[in-house]
CSV table of C-alpha atoms and ligand atoms in Angstrom, one decimal:
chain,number,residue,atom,x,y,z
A,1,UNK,CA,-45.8,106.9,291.2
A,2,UNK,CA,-43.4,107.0,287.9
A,3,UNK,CA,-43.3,104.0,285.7
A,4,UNK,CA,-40.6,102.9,283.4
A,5,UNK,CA,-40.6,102.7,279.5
A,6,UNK,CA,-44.4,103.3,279.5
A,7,UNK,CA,-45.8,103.1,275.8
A,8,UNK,CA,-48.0,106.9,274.8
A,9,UNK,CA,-49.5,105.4,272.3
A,10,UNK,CA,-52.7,106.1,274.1
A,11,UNK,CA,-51.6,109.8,275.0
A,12,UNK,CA,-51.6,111.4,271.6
A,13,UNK,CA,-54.5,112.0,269.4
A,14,UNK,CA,-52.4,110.8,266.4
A,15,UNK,CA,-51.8,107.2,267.8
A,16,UNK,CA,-48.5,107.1,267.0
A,17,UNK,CA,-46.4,104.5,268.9
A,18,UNK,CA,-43.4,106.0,270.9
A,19,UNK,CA,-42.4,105.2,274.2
A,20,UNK,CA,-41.5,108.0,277.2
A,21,UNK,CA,-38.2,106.7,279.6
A,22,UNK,CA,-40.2,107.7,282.5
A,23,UNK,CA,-44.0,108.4,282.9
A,24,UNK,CA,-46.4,109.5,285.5
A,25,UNK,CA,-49.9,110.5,286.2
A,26,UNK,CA,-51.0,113.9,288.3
A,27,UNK,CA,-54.7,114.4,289.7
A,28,UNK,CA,-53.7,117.6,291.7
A,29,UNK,CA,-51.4,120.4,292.5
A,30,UNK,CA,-50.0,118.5,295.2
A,31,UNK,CA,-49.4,115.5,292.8
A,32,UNK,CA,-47.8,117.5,290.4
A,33,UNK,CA,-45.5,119.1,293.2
A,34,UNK,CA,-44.4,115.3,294.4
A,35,UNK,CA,-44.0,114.4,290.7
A,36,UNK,CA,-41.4,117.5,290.0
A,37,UNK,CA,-39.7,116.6,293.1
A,38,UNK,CA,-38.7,113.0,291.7
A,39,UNK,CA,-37.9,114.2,288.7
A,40,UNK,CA,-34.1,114.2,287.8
A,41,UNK,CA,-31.3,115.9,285.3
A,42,UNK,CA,-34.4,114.5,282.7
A,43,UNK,CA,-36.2,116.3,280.1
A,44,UNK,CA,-39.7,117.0,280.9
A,45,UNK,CA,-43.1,116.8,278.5
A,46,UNK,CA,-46.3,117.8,279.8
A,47,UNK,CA,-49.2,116.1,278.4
A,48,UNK,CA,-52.5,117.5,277.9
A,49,UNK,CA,-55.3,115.8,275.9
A,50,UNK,CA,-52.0,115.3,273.7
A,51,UNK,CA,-53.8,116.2,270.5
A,52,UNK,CA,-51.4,119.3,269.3
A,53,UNK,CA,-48.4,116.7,269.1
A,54,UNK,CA,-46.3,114.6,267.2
A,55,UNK,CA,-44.4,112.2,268.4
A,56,UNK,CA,-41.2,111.3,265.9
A,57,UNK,CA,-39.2,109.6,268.4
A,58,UNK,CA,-39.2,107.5,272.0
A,59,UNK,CA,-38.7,110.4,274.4
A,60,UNK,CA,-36.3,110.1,276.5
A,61,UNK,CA,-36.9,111.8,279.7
A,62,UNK,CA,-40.4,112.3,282.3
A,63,UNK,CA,-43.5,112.5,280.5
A,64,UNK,CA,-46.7,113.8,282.8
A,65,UNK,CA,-49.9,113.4,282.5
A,66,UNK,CA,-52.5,115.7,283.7
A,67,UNK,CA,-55.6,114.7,285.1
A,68,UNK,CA,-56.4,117.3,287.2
A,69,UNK,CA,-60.4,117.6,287.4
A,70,UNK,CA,-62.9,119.7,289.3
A,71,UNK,CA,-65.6,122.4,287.7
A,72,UNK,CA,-66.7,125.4,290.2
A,73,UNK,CA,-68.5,128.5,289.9
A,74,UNK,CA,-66.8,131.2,291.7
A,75,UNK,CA,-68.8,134.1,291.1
A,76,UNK,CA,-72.0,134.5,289.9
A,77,UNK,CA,-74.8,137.6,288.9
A,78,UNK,CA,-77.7,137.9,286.0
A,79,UNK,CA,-75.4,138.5,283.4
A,80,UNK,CA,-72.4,136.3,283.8
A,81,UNK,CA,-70.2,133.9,285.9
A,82,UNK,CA,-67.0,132.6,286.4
A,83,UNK,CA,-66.4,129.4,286.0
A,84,UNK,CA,-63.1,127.8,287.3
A,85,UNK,CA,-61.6,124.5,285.6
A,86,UNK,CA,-59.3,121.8,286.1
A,87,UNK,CA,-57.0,121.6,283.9
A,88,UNK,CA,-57.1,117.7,283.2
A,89,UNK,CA,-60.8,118.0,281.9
A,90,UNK,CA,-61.2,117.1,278.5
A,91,UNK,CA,-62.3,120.6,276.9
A,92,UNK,CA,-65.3,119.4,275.0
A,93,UNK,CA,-66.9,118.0,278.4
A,94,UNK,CA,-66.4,121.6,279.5
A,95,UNK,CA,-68.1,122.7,276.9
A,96,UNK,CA,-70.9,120.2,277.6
A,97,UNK,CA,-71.0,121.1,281.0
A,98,UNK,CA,-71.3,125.3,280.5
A,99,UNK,CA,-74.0,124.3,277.8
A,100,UNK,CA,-76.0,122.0,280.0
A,101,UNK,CA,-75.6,124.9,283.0
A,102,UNK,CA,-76.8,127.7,279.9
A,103,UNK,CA,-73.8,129.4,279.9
A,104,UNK,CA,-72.8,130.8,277.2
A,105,UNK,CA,-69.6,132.4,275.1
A,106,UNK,CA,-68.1,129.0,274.7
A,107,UNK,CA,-70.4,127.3,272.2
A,108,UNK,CA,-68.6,127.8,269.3
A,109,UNK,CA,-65.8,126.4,270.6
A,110,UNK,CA,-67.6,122.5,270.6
A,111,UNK,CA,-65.4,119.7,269.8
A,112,UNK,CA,-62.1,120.7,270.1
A,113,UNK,CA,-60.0,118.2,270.8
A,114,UNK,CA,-57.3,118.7,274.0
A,115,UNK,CA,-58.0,119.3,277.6
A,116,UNK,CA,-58.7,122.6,279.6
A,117,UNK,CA,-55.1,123.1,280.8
A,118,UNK,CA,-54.1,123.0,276.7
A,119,UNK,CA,-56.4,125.9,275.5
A,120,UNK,CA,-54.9,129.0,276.9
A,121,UNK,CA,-51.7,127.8,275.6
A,122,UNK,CA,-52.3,127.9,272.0
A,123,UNK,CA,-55.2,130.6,272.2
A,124,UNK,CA,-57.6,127.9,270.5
A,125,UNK,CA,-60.2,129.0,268.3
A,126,UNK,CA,-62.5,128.1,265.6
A,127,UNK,CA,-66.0,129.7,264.0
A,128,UNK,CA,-65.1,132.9,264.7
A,129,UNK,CA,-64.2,132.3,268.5
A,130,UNK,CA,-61.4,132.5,270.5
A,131,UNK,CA,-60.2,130.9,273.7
A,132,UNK,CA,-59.1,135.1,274.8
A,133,UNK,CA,-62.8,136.0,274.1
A,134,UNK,CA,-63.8,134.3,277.0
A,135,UNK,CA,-60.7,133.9,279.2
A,136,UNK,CA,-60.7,135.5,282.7
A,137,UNK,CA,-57.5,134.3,284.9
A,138,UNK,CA,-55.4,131.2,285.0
A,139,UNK,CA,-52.9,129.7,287.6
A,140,UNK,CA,-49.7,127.7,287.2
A,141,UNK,CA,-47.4,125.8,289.0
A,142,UNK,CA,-43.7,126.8,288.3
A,143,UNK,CA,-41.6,124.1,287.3
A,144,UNK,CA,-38.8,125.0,288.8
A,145,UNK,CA,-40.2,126.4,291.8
A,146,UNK,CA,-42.9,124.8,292.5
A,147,UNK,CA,-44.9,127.9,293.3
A,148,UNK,CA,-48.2,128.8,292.2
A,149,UNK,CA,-48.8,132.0,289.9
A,150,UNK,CA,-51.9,133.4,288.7
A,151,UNK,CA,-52.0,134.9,285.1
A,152,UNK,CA,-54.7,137.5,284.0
A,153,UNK,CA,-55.7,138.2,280.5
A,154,UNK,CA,-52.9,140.5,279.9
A,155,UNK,CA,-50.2,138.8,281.2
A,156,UNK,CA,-51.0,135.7,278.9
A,157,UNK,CA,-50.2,137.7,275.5
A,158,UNK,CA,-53.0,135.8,273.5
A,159,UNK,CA,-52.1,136.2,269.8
A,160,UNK,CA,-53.6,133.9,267.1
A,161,UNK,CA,-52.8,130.5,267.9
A,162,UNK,CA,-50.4,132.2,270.3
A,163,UNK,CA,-49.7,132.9,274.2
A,164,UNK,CA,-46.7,133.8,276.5
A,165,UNK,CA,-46.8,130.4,277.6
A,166,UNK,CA,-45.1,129.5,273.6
A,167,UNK,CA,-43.0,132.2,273.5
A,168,UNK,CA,-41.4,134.1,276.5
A,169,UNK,CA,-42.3,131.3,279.2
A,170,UNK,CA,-42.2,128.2,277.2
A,171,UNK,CA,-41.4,125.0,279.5
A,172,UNK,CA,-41.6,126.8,282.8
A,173,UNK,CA,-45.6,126.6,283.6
A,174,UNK,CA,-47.6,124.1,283.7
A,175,UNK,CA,-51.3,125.4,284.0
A,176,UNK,CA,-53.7,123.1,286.6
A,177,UNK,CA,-56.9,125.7,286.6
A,178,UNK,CA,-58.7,127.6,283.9
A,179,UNK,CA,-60.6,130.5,284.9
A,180,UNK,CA,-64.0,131.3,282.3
A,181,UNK,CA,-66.0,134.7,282.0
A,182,UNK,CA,-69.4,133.4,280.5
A,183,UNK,CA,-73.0,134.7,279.5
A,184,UNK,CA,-76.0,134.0,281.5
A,185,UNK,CA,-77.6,136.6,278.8
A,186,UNK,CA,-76.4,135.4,275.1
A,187,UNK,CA,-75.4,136.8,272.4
A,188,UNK,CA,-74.8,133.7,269.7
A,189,UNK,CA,-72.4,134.1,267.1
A,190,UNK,CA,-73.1,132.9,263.5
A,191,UNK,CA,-71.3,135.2,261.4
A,192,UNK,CA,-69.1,132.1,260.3
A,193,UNK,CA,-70.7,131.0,256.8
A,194,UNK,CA,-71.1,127.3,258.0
A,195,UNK,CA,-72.5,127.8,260.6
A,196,UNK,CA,-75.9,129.7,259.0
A,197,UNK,CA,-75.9,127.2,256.5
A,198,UNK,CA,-76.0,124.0,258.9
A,199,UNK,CA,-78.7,126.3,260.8
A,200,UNK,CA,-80.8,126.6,257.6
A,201,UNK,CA,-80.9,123.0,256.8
A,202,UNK,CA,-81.8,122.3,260.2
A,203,UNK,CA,-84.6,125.0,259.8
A,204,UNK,CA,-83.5,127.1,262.8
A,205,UNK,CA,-84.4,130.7,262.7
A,206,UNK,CA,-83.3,132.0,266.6
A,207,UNK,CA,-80.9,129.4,267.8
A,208,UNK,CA,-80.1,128.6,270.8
A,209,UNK,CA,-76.0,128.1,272.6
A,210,UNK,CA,-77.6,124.3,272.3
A,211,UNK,CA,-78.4,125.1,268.8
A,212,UNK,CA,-75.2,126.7,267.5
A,213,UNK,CA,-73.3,123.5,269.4
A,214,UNK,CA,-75.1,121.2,267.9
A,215,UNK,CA,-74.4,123.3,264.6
A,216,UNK,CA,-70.8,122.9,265.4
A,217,UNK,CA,-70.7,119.5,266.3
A,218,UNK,CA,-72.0,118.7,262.8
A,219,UNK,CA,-70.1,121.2,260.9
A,220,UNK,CA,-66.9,119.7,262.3
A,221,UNK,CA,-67.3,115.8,262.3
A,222,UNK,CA,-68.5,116.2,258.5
A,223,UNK,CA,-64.8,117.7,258.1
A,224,UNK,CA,-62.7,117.0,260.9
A,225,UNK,CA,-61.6,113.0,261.2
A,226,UNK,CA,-62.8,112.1,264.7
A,227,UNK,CA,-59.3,111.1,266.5
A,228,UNK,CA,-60.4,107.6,268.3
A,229,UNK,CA,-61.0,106.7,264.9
A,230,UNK,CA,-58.2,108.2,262.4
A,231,UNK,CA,-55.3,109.0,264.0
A,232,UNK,CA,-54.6,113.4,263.5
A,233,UNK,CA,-53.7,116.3,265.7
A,234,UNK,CA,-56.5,119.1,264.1
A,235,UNK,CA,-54.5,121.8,262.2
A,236,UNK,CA,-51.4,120.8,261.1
A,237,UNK,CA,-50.5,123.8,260.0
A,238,UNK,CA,-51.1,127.5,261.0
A,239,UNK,CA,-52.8,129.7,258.4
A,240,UNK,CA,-50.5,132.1,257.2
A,241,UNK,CA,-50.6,135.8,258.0
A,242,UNK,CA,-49.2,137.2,255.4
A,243,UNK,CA,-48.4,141.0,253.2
A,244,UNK,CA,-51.1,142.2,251.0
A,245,UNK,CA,-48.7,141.8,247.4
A,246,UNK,CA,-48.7,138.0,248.2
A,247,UNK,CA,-52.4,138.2,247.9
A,248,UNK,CA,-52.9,140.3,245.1
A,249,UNK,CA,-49.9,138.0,243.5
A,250,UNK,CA,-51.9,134.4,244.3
A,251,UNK,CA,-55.4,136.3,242.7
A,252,UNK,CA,-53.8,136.3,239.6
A,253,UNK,CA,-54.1,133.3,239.1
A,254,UNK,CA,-56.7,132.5,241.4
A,255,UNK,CA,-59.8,135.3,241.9
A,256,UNK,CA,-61.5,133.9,244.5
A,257,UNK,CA,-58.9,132.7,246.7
A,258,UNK,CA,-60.8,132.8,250.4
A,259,UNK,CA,-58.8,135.8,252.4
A,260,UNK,CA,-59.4,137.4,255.8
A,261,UNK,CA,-58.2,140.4,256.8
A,262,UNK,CA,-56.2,140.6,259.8
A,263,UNK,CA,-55.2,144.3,261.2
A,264,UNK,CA,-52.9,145.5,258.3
A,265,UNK,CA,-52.1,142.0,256.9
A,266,UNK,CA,-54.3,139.6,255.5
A,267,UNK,CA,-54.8,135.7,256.7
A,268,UNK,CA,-54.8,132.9,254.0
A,269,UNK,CA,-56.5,129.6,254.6
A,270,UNK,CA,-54.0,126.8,254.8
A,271,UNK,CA,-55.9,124.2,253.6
A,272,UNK,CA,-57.0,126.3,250.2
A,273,UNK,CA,-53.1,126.4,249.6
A,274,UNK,CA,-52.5,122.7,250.3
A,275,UNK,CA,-55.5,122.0,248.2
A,276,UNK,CA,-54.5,123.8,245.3
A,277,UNK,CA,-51.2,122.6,245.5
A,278,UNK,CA,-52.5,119.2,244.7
A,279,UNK,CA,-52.5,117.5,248.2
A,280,UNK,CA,-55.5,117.0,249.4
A,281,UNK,CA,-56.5,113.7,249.3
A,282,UNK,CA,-53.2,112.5,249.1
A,283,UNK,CA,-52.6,108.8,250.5
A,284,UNK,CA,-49.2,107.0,251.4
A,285,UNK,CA,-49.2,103.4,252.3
A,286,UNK,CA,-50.8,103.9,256.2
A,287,UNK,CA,-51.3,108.1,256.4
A,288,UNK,CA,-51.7,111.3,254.1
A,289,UNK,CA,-53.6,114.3,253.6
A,290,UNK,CA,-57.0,114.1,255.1
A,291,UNK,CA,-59.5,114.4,252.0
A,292,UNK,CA,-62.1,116.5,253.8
A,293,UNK,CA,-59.6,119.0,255.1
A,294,UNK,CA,-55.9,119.6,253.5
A,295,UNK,CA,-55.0,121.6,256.9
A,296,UNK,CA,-55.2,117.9,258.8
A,297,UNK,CA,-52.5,115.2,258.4
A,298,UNK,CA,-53.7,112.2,259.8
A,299,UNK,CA,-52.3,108.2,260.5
A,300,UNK,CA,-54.5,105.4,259.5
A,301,UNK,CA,-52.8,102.7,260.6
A,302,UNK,CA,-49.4,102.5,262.7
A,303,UNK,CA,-47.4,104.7,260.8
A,304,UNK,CA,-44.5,106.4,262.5
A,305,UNK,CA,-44.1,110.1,263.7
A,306,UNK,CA,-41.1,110.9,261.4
A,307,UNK,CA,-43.5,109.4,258.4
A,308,UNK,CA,-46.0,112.7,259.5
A,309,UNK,CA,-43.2,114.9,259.4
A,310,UNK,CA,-41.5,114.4,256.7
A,311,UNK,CA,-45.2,114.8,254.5
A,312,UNK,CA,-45.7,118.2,256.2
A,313,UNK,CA,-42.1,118.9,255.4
A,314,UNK,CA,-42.6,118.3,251.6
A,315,UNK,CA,-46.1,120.4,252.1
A,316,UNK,CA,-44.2,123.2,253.2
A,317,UNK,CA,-41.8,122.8,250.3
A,318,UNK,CA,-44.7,122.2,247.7
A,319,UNK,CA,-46.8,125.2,248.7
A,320,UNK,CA,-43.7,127.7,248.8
A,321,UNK,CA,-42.2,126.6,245.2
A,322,UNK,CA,-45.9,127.4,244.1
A,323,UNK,CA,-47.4,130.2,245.9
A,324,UNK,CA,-43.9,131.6,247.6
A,325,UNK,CA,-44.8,131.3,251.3
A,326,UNK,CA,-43.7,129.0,254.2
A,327,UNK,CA,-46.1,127.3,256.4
A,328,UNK,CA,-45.7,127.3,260.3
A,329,UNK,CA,-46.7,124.2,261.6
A,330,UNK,CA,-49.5,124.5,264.5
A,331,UNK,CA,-48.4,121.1,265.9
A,332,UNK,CA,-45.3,120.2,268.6
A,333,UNK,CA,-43.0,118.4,267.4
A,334,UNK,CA,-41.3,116.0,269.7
B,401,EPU,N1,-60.3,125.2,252.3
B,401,EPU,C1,-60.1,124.6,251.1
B,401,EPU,N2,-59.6,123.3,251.1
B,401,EPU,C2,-59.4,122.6,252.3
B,401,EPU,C3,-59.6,123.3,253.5
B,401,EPU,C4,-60.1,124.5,253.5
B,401,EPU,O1,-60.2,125.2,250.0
B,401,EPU,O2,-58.9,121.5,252.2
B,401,EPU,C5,-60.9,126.6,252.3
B,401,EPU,C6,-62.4,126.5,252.8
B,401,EPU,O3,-63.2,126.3,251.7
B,401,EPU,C7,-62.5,128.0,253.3
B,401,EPU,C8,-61.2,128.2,253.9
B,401,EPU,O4,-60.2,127.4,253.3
B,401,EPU,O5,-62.8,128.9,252.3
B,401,EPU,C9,-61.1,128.1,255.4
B,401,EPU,O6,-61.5,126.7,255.7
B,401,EPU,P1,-62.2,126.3,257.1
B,401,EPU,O7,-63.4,127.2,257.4
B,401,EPU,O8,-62.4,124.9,257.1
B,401,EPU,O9,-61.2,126.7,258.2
B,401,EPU,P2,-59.6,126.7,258.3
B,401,EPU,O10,-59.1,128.0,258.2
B,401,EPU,O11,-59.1,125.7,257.4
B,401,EPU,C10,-59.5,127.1,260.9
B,401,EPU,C11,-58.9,126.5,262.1
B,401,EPU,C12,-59.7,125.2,262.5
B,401,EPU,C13,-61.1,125.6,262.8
B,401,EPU,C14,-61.7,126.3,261.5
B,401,EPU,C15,-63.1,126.8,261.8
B,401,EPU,C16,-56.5,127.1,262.0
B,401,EPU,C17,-55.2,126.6,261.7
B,401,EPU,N3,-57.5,126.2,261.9
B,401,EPU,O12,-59.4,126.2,259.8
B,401,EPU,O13,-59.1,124.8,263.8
B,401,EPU,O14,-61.9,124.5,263.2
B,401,EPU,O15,-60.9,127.4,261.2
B,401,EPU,O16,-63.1,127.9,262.5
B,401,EPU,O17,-56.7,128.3,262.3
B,401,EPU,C18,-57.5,123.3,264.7
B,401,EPU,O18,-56.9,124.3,265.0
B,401,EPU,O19,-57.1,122.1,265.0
B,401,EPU,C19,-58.7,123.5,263.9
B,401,EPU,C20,-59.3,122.4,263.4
């Protein structure tokens, strides 16, 4: 069941070579429960879709992959239904899936990269969606323990690009089923910019979830590099949340600097601030700053872990010696 020195090349969405001591593969709770039993004084990494980490360094302990599967309705009436999910399913075949059924809620949400289990953790989100918009109940397996517990909305603590399972129970769950509210009746949400513009030049007046999907779907790989092809983990970078004087202090020198409120404090765009620090674009021998997007960091060819993070160090550097505020990265590091 676990196999020695096993490379994860394969395993993370930035292709970066690193190698974990001990590795094994998990298709169900019971699996999982085996796997924990074996495991020793070892450190442990759980491995979703693996495309929110960078690798900078063999890891020296169990690495486990999920690949738990299984889609189910569970409850059903005219206006919505619960859908449960493994948590090993690649999250846009999910979002394939709910589309093809015409349920709806999740359409926005089209070509994430990452798996099911991964998108409670971080509280993905993207076009004006959010994974808490549409999250009903989850259940985890303790590591310790080896019990099963079932979280409800509340319990998870969904903040922006946040959940409990970062902060207060980080390394003690690992998630094997994703519960989904979503509309039989929709409600389609196009408020983002692009997405009304892609809808335009496709000359779709009353779209459809298919419609704003397939929006999405072409919004993104016109941006986004697609990760089988150009190694990159998304967002590298969290978009700052910052006071209202660091604003007002950036329009000085920049009117139109894109800003979005966010309860008292106002959210900045990350990849604006990289941009106009001069990044964008930017090209070592084998990886750099993605020239579509400044918030993506991506690996060409082969280049190492520690190569990625020392660029988004100097980033973080760069964009506080010019606009006087630190970056979070969105990534794991390992
Ligand atoms: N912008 C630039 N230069 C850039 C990138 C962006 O000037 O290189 C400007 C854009 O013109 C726009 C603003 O920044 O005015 C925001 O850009 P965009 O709409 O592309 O979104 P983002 O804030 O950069 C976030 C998410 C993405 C998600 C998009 C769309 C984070 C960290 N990232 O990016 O999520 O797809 O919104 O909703 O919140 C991910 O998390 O991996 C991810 C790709």
């Amino acid at each position: 069941m676990i196999k020695a020195n096993v490379s994860l090349k394969a395993y993370n969405t930035f292709s970066i070579e690193a190698s974990a001591k001990r590795f094994a593969k998990f298709t169900s709770i019971l699996e999982l429960r085996q796997v924990l039993n074996l495991r020793n004084e070892e450190s442990l990494l759980v491995l979703g879709g693996g495309s929110n980490i960078l690798l900078t360094k063999d890891f020296d302990g169990l690495v486990i992959r999920n690949q738990i599967a299984g889609i189910e309705i569970i409850e059903e009436t005219n206006d919505y239904v619960l859908i449960k999910s493994g948590s090993g399913i690649v999250w846009h075949e999910f979002v394939i899936w709910c589309i093809d059924h015409n349920f709806g809620g999740i359409e926005n949400l089209s070509l994430i990269p990452g798996s099911v289990g991964a998108s409670p953790m971080q509280n993905i989100g993207a076009y004006g969606v959010e994974i808490k918009d549409l999250f009903e109940k989850l259940e985890a397996v303790n590591i310790e323990t080896g019990e099963l517990h079932e979280f409800n909305h509340s319990d998870c603590l969904f903040g922006y690009r946040e959940s409990v399972f970062k902060r207060k129970l980080k390394d003690q769950y690992i998630i094997v089923s994703v519960t989904f509210r979503l509309t039989k009746k929709h409600i389609v949400n196009r408020n983002y910019g692009a997405i009304n513009d892609e809808l335009e030049k496709q000359n779709i007046s009353t779209p459809t979830i298919k419609d704003i999907s397939n929006a999405i779907i072409s919004i993104r790989s016109s941006k986004l590099p697609d990760p089988s092809k150009i190694g990159n983990a998304g967002s590298f970078f969290k978009n700052p949340v910052v006071h209202k004087s660091i604003l007002e202090r950036i329009q000085k020198d920049y009117e139109n600097v894109p800003n979005y409120p966010a309860n008292d404090k106002i959210k900045l765009a990350a990849g604006w601030l990289i941009e106009k620090a001069g990044w964008k674009g930017k090209t070592y021998d084998n990886y750099g700053v993605h020239k579509n997007q400044a918030l993506v960091l991506v690996n060409y060819s082969d280049c190492t872990g520690k190569d990625i993070y020392d660029l988004s160090s100097k980033i973080i550097e760069d964009v506080s010696n010019k606009f006087g505020l630190v970056l979070e990265r969105e990534v794991n590091i390992i």
